[in-house]
Backbone as ProteinMPNN parsed JSONL, in Angstrom:
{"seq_chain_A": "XXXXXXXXXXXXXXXXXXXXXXXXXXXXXXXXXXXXXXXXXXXXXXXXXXXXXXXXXXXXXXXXXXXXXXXXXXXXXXXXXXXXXXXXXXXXXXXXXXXXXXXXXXXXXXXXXXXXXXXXXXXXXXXXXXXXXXXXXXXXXXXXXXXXXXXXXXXXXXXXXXX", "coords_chain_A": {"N_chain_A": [[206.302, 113.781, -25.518], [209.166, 111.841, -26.539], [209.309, 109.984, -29.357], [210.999, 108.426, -30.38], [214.537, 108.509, -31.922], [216.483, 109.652, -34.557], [219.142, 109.918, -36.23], [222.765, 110.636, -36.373], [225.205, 108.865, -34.974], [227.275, 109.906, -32.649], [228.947, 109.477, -30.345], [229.952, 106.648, -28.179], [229.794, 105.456, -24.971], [230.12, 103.738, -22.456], [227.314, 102.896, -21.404], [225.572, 104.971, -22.372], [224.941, 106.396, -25.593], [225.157, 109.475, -27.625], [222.981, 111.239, -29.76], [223.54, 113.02, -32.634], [221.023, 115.26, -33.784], [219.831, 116.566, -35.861], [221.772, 118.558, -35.8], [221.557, 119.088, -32.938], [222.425, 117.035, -30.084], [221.722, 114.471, -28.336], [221.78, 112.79, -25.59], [221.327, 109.648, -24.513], [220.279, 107.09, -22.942], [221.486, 103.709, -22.575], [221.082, 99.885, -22.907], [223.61, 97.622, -23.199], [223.131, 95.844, -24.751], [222.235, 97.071, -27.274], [223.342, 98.854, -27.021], [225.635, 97.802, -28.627], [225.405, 97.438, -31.181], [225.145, 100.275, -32.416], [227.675, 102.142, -34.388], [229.841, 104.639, -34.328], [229.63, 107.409, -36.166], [227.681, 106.298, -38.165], [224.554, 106.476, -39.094], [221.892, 106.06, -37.018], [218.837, 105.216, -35.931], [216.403, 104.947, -32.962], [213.858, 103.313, -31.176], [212.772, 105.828, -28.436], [212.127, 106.257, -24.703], [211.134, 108.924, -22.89], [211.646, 110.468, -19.667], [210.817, 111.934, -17.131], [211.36, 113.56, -14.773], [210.995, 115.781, -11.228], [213.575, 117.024, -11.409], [214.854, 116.388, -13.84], [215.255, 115.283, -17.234], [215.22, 112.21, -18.492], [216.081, 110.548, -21.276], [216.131, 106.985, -23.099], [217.162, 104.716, -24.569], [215.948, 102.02, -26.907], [216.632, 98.497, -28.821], [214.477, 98.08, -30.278], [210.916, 98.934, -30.589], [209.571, 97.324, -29.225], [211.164, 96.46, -26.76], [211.339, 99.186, -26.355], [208.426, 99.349, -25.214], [207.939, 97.353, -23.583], [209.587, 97.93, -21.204], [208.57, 100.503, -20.369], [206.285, 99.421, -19.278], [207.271, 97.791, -17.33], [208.708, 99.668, -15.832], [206.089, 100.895, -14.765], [205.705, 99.542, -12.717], [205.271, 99.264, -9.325], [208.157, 100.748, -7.244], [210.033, 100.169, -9.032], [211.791, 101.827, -10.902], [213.509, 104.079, -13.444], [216.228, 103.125, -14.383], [216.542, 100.511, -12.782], [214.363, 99.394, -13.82], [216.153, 99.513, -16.676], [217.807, 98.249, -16.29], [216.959, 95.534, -15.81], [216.194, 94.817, -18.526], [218.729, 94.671, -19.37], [219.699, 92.342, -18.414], [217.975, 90.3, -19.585], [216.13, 89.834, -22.323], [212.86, 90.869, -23.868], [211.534, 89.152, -24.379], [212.551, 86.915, -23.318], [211.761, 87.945, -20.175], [208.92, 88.031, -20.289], [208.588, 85.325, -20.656], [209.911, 84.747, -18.096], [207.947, 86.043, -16.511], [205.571, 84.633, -17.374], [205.664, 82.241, -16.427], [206.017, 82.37, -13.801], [208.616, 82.877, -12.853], [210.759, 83.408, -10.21], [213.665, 82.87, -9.585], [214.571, 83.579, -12.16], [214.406, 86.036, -12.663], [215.574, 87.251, -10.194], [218.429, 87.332, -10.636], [219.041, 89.676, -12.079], [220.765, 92.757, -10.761], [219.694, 94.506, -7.7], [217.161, 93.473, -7.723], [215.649, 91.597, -5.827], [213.743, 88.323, -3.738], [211.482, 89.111, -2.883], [210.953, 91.596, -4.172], [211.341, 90.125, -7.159], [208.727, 88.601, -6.797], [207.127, 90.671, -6.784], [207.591, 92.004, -8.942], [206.783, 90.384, -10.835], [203.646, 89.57, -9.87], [202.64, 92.27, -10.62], [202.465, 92.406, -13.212], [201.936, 90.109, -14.506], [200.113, 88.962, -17.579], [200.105, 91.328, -18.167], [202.75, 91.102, -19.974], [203.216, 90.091, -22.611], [204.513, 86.755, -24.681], [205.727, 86.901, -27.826], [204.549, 86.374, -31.289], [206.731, 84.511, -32.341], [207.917, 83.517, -30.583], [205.988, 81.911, -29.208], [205.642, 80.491, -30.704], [208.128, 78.877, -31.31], [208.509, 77.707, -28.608], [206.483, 76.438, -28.725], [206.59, 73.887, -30.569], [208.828, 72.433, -28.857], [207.231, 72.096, -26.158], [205.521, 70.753, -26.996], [207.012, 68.459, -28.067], [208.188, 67.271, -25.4], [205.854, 66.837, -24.458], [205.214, 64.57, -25.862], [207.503, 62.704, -25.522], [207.119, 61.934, -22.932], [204.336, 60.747, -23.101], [205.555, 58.68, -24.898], [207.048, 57.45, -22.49], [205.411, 56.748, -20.814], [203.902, 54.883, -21.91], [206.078, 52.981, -22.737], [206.142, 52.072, -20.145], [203.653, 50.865, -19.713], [203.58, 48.828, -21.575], [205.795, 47.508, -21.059], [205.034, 46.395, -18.241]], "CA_chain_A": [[207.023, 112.511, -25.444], [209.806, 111.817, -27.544], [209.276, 108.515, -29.165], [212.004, 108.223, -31.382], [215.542, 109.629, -32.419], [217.112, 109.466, -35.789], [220.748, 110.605, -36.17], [224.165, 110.219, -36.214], [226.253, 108.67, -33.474], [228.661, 110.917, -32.231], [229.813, 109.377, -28.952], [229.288, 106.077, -27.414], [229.673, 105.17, -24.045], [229.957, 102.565, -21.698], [225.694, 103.163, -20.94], [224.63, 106.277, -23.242], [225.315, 107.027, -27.096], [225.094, 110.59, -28.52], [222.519, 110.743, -31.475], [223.123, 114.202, -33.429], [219.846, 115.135, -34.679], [219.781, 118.192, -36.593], [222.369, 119.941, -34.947], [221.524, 118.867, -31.065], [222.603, 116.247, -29.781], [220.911, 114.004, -27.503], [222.404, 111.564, -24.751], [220.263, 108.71, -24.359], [220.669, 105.86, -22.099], [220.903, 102.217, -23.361], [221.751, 98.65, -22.386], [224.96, 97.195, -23.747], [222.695, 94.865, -26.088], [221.565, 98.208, -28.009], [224.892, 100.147, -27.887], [227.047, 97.288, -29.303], [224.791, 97.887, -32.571], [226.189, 101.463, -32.797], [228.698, 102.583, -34.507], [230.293, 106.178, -34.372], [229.535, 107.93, -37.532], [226.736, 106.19, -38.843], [223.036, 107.067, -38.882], [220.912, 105.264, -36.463], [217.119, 105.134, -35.465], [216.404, 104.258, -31.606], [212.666, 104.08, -30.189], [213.027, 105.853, -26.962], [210.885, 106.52, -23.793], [211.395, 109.845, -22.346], [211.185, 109.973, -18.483], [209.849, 113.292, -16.774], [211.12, 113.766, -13.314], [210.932, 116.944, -10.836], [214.62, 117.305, -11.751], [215.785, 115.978, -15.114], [214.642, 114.633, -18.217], [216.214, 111.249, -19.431], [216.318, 109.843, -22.743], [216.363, 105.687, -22.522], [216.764, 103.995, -25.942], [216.46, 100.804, -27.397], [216.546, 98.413, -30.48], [213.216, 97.365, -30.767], [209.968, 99.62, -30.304], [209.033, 95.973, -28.469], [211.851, 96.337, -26.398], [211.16, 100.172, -25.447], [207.033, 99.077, -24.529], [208.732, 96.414, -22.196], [210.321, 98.935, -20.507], [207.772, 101.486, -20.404], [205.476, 98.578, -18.285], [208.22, 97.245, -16.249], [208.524, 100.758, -14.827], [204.842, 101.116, -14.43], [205.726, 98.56, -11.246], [205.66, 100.477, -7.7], [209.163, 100.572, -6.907], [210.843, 99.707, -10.205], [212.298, 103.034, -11.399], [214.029, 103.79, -15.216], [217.391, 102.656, -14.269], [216.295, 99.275, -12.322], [213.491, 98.949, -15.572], [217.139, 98.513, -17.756], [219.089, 96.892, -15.59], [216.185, 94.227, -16.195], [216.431, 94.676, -19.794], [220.304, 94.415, -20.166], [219.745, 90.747, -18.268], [216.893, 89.641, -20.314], [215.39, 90.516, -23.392], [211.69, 91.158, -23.587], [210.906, 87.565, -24.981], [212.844, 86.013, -21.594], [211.275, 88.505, -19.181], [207.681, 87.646, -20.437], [208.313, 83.814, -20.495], [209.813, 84.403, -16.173], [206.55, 86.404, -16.025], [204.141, 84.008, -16.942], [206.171, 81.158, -15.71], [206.789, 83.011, -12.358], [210.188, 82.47, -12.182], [211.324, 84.384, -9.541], [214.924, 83.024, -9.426], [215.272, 84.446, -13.424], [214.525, 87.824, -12.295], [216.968, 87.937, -8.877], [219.804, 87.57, -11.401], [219.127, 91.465, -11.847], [221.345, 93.115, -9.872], [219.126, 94.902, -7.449], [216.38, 92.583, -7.847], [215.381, 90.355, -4.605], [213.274, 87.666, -4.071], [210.09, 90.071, -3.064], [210.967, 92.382, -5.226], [210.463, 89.401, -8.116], [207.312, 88.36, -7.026], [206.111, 91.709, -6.875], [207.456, 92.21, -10.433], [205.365, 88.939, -11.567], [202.423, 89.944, -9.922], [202.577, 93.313, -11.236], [203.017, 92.109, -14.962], [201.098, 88.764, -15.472], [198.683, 89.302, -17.614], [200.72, 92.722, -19.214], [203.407, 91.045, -21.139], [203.06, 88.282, -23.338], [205.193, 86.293, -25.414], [205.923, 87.447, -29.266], [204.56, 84.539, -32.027], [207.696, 83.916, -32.915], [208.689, 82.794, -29.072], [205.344, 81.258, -28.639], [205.536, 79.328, -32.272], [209.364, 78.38, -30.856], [208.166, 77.198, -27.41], [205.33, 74.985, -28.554], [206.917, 72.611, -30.431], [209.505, 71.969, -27.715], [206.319, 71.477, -25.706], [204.832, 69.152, -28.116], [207.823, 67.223, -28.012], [208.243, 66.877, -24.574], [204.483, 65.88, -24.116], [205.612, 63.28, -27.008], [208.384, 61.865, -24.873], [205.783, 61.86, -21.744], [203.789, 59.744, -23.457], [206.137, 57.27, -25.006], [207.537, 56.607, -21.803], [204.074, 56.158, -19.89], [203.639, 53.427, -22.772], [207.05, 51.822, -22.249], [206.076, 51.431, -18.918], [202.392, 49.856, -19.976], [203.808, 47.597, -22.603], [206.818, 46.464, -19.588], [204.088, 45.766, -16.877]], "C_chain_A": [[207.882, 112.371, -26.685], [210.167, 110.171, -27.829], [210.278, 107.572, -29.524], [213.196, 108.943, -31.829], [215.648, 109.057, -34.074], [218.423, 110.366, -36.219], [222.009, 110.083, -36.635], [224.982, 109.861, -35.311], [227.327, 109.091, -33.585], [229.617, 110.458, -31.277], [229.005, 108.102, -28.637], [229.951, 105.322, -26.208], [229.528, 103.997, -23.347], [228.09, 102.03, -21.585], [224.595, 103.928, -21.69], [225.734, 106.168, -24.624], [224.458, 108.81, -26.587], [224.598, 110.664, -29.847], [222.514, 112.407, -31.862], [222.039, 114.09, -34.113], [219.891, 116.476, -35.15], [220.463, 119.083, -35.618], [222.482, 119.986, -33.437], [221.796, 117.34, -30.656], [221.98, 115.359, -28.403], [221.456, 112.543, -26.767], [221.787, 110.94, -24.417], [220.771, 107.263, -23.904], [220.199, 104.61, -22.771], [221.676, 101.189, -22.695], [222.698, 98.335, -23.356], [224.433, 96.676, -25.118], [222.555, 95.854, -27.528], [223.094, 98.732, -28.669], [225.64, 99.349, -28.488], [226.344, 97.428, -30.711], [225.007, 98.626, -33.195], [227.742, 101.446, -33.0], [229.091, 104.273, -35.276], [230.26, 106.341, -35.944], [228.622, 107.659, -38.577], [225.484, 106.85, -38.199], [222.182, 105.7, -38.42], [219.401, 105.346, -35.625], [216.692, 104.505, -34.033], [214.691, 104.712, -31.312], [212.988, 104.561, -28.762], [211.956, 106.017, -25.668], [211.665, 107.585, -22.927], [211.11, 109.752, -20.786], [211.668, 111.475, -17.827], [209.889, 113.474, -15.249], [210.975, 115.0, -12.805], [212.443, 117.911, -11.506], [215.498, 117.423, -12.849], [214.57, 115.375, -15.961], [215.438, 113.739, -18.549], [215.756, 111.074, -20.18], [216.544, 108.175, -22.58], [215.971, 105.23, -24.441], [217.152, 102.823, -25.653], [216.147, 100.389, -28.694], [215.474, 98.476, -31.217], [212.201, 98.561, -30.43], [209.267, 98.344, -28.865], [209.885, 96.619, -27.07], [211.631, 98.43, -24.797], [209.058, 100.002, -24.722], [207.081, 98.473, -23.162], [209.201, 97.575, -20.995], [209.728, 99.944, -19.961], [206.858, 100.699, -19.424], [205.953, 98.313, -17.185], [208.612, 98.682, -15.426], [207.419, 101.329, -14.32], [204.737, 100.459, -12.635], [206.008, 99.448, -10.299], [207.064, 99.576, -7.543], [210.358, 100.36, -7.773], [211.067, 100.931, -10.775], [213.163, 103.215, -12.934], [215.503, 103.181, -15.035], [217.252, 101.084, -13.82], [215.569, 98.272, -13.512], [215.081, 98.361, -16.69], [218.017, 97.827, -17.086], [218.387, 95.26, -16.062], [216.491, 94.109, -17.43], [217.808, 94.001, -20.173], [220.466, 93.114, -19.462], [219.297, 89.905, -18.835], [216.533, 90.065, -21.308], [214.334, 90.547, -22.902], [210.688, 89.77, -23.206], [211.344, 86.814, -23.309], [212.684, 86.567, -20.327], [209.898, 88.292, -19.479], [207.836, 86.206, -19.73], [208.767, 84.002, -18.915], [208.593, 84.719, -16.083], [205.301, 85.242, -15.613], [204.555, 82.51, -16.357], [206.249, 81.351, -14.395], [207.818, 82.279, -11.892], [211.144, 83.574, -11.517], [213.377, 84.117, -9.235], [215.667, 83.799, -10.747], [215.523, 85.715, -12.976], [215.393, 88.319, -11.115], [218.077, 87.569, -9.387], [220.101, 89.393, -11.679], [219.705, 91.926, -10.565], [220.304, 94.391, -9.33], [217.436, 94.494, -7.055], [216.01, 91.227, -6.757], [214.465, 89.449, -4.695], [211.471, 88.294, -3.831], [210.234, 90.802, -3.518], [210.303, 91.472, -6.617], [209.289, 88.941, -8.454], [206.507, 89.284, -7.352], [206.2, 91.878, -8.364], [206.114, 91.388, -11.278], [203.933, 89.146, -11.223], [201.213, 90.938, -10.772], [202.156, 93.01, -12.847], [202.601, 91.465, -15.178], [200.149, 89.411, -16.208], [199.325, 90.765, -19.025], [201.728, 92.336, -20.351], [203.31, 89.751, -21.551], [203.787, 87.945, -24.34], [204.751, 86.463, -27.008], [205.106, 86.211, -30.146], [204.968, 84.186, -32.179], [208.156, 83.4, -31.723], [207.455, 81.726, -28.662], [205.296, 79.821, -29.859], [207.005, 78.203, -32.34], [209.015, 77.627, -29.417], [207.1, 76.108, -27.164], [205.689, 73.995, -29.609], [208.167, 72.039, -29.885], [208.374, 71.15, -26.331], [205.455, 70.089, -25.973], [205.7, 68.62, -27.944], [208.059, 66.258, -26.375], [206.902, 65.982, -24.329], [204.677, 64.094, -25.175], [206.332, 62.289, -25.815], [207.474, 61.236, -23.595], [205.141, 60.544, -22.403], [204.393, 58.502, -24.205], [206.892, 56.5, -24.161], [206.579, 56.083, -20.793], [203.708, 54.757, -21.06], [204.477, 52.615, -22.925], [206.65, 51.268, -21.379], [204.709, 50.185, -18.796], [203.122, 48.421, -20.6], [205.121, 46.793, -21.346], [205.776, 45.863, -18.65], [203.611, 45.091, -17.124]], "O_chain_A": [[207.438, 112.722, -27.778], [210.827, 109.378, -27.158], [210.442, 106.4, -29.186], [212.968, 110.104, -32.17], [214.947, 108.183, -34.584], [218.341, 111.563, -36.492], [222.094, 109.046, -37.292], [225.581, 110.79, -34.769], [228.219, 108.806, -34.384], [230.793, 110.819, -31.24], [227.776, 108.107, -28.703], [230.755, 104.461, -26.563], [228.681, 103.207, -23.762], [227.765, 100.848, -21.699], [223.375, 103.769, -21.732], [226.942, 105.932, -24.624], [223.655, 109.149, -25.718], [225.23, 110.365, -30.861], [221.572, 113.081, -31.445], [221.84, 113.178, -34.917], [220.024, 117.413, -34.364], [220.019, 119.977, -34.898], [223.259, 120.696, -32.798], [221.057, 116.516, -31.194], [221.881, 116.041, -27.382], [221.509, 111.45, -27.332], [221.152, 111.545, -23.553], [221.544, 106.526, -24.516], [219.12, 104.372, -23.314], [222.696, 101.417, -22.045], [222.539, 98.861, -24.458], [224.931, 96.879, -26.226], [222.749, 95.404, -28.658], [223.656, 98.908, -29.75], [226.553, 99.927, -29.077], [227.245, 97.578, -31.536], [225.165, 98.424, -34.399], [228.664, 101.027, -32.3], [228.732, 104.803, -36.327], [230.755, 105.568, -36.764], [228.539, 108.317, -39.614], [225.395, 107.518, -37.169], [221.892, 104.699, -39.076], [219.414, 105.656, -34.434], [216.667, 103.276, -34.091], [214.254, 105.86, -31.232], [213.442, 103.756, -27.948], [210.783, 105.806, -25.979], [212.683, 107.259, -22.316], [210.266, 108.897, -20.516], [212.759, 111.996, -18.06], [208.889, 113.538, -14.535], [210.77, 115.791, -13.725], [212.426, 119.066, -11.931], [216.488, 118.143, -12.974], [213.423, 115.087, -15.618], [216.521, 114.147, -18.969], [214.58, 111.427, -20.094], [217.365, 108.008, -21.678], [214.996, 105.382, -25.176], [217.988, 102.388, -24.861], [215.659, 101.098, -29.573], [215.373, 98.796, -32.401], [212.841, 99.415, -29.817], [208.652, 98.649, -27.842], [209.19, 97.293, -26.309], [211.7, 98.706, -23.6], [208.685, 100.676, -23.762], [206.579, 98.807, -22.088], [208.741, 97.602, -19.853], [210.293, 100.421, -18.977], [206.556, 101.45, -18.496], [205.356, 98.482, -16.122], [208.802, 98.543, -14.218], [207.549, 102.218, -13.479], [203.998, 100.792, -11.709], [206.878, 100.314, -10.4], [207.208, 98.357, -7.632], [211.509, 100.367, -7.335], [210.045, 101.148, -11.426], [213.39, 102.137, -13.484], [215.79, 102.596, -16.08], [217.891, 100.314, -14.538], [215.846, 97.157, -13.954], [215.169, 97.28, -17.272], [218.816, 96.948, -17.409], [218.96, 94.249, -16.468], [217.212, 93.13, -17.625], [217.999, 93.099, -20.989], [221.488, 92.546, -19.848], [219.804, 88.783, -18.858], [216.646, 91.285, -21.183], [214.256, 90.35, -21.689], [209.792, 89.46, -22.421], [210.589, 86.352, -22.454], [213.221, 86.032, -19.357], [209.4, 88.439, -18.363], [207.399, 85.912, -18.617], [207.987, 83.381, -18.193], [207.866, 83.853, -15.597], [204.6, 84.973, -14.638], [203.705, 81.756, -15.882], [206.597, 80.367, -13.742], [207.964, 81.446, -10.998], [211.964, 84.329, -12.04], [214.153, 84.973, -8.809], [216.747, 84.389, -10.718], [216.589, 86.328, -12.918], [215.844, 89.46, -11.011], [218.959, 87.414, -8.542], [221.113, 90.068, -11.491], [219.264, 91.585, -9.467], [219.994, 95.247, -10.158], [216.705, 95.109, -6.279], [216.157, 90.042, -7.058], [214.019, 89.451, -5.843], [210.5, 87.942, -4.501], [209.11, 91.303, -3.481], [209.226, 91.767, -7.135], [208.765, 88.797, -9.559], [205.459, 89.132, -7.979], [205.182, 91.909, -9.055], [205.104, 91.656, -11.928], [203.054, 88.959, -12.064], [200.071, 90.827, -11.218], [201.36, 93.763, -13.408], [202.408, 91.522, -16.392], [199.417, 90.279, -15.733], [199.045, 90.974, -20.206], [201.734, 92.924, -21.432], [203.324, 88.664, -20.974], [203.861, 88.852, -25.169], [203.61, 86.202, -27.387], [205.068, 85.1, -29.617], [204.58, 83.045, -32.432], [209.066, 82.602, -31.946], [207.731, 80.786, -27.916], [205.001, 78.63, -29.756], [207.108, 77.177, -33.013], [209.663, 76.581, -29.416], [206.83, 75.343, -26.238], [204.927, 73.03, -29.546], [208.605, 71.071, -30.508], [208.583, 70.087, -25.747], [205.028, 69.057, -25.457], [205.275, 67.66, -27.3], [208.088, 65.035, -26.23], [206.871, 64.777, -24.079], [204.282, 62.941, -25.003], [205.775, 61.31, -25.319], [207.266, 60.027, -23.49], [205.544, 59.415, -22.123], [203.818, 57.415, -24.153], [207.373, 55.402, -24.44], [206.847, 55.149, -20.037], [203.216, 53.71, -20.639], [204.127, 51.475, -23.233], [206.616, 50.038, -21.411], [204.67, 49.13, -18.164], [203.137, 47.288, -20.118], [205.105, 45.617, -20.984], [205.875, 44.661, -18.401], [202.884, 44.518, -16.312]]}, "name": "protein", "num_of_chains": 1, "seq": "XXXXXXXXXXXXXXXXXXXXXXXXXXXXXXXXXXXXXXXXXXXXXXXXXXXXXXXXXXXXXXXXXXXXXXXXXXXXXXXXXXXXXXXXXXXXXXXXXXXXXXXXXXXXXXXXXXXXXXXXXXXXXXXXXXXXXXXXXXXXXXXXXXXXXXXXXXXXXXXXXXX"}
């Protein structure tokens, strides 16, 4: 398994960069969010997840090590394959494909092109439980919660103190 590159970008692409690594170069598939980070001629570090078919070997990078785990699960799903796995990615980050998860929000996920409405559930089924929100999304999401429950309750006590 190749978990990681480290190189030079040689070439980048609408979909794939080119990371020279000692001399070989290695074409490795990425979502837009990843490749606009590259730039030709510098030295850049990508976790990747190698993918092992009868036919080919791809290469699939991204920014985060987070980002390639996500990815590595979300193709664990019957039917979800490495190309469909980033199509999800390059709609969502990791952080807003957890929170549809455990929210089951199946209309977030049929924004993926390719992505139907039993296809989403199956994703959500598949995945509750597997990905969970970062601390920094869950430490961002609860006091929005807290506030709302705030508002909740100062308008159930308008309504006491009116009646």
């Amino acid at each position: 398994m190749i978990s990681q590159l480290r190189g030079t970008v040689t070439t980048l692409n609408l979909n794939s960069v080119v990371l020279d690594v000692g001399g070989v170069g290695y074409l490795v598939n990425a979502v837009p969010r990843t490749l606009g980070e590259l730039t030709v001629g510098q030295e850049a570090t990508l976790p990747t997840s190698l993918v092992v078919r009868e036919d080919s070997m791809t290469l699939y990078g991204f920014t985060s090590a987070r980002d390639r785990d996500v990815f590595d699960i979300i193709t664990s799903v019957s039917g979800i394959g490495p190309k469909l796995g980033l199509a999800i990615l390059a709609v969502h980050s990791a952080e807003e494909l957890a929170a549809a998860v455990q929210n089951e929000d199946t209309k977030a996920l049929t924004r993926v092109s390719g992505v139907g409405p039993k296809s989403a559930s199956r994703i959500i089924l598949e995945l509750k439980g597997k990905l969970t929100l970062s601390a920094d999304a869950t430490a961002t999401a609860a006091p929005a919660a807290q506030t709302e429950a705030e508002a909740l309750a100062q308008a159930a006590e308008a309504q006491v103190v009116e009646g």
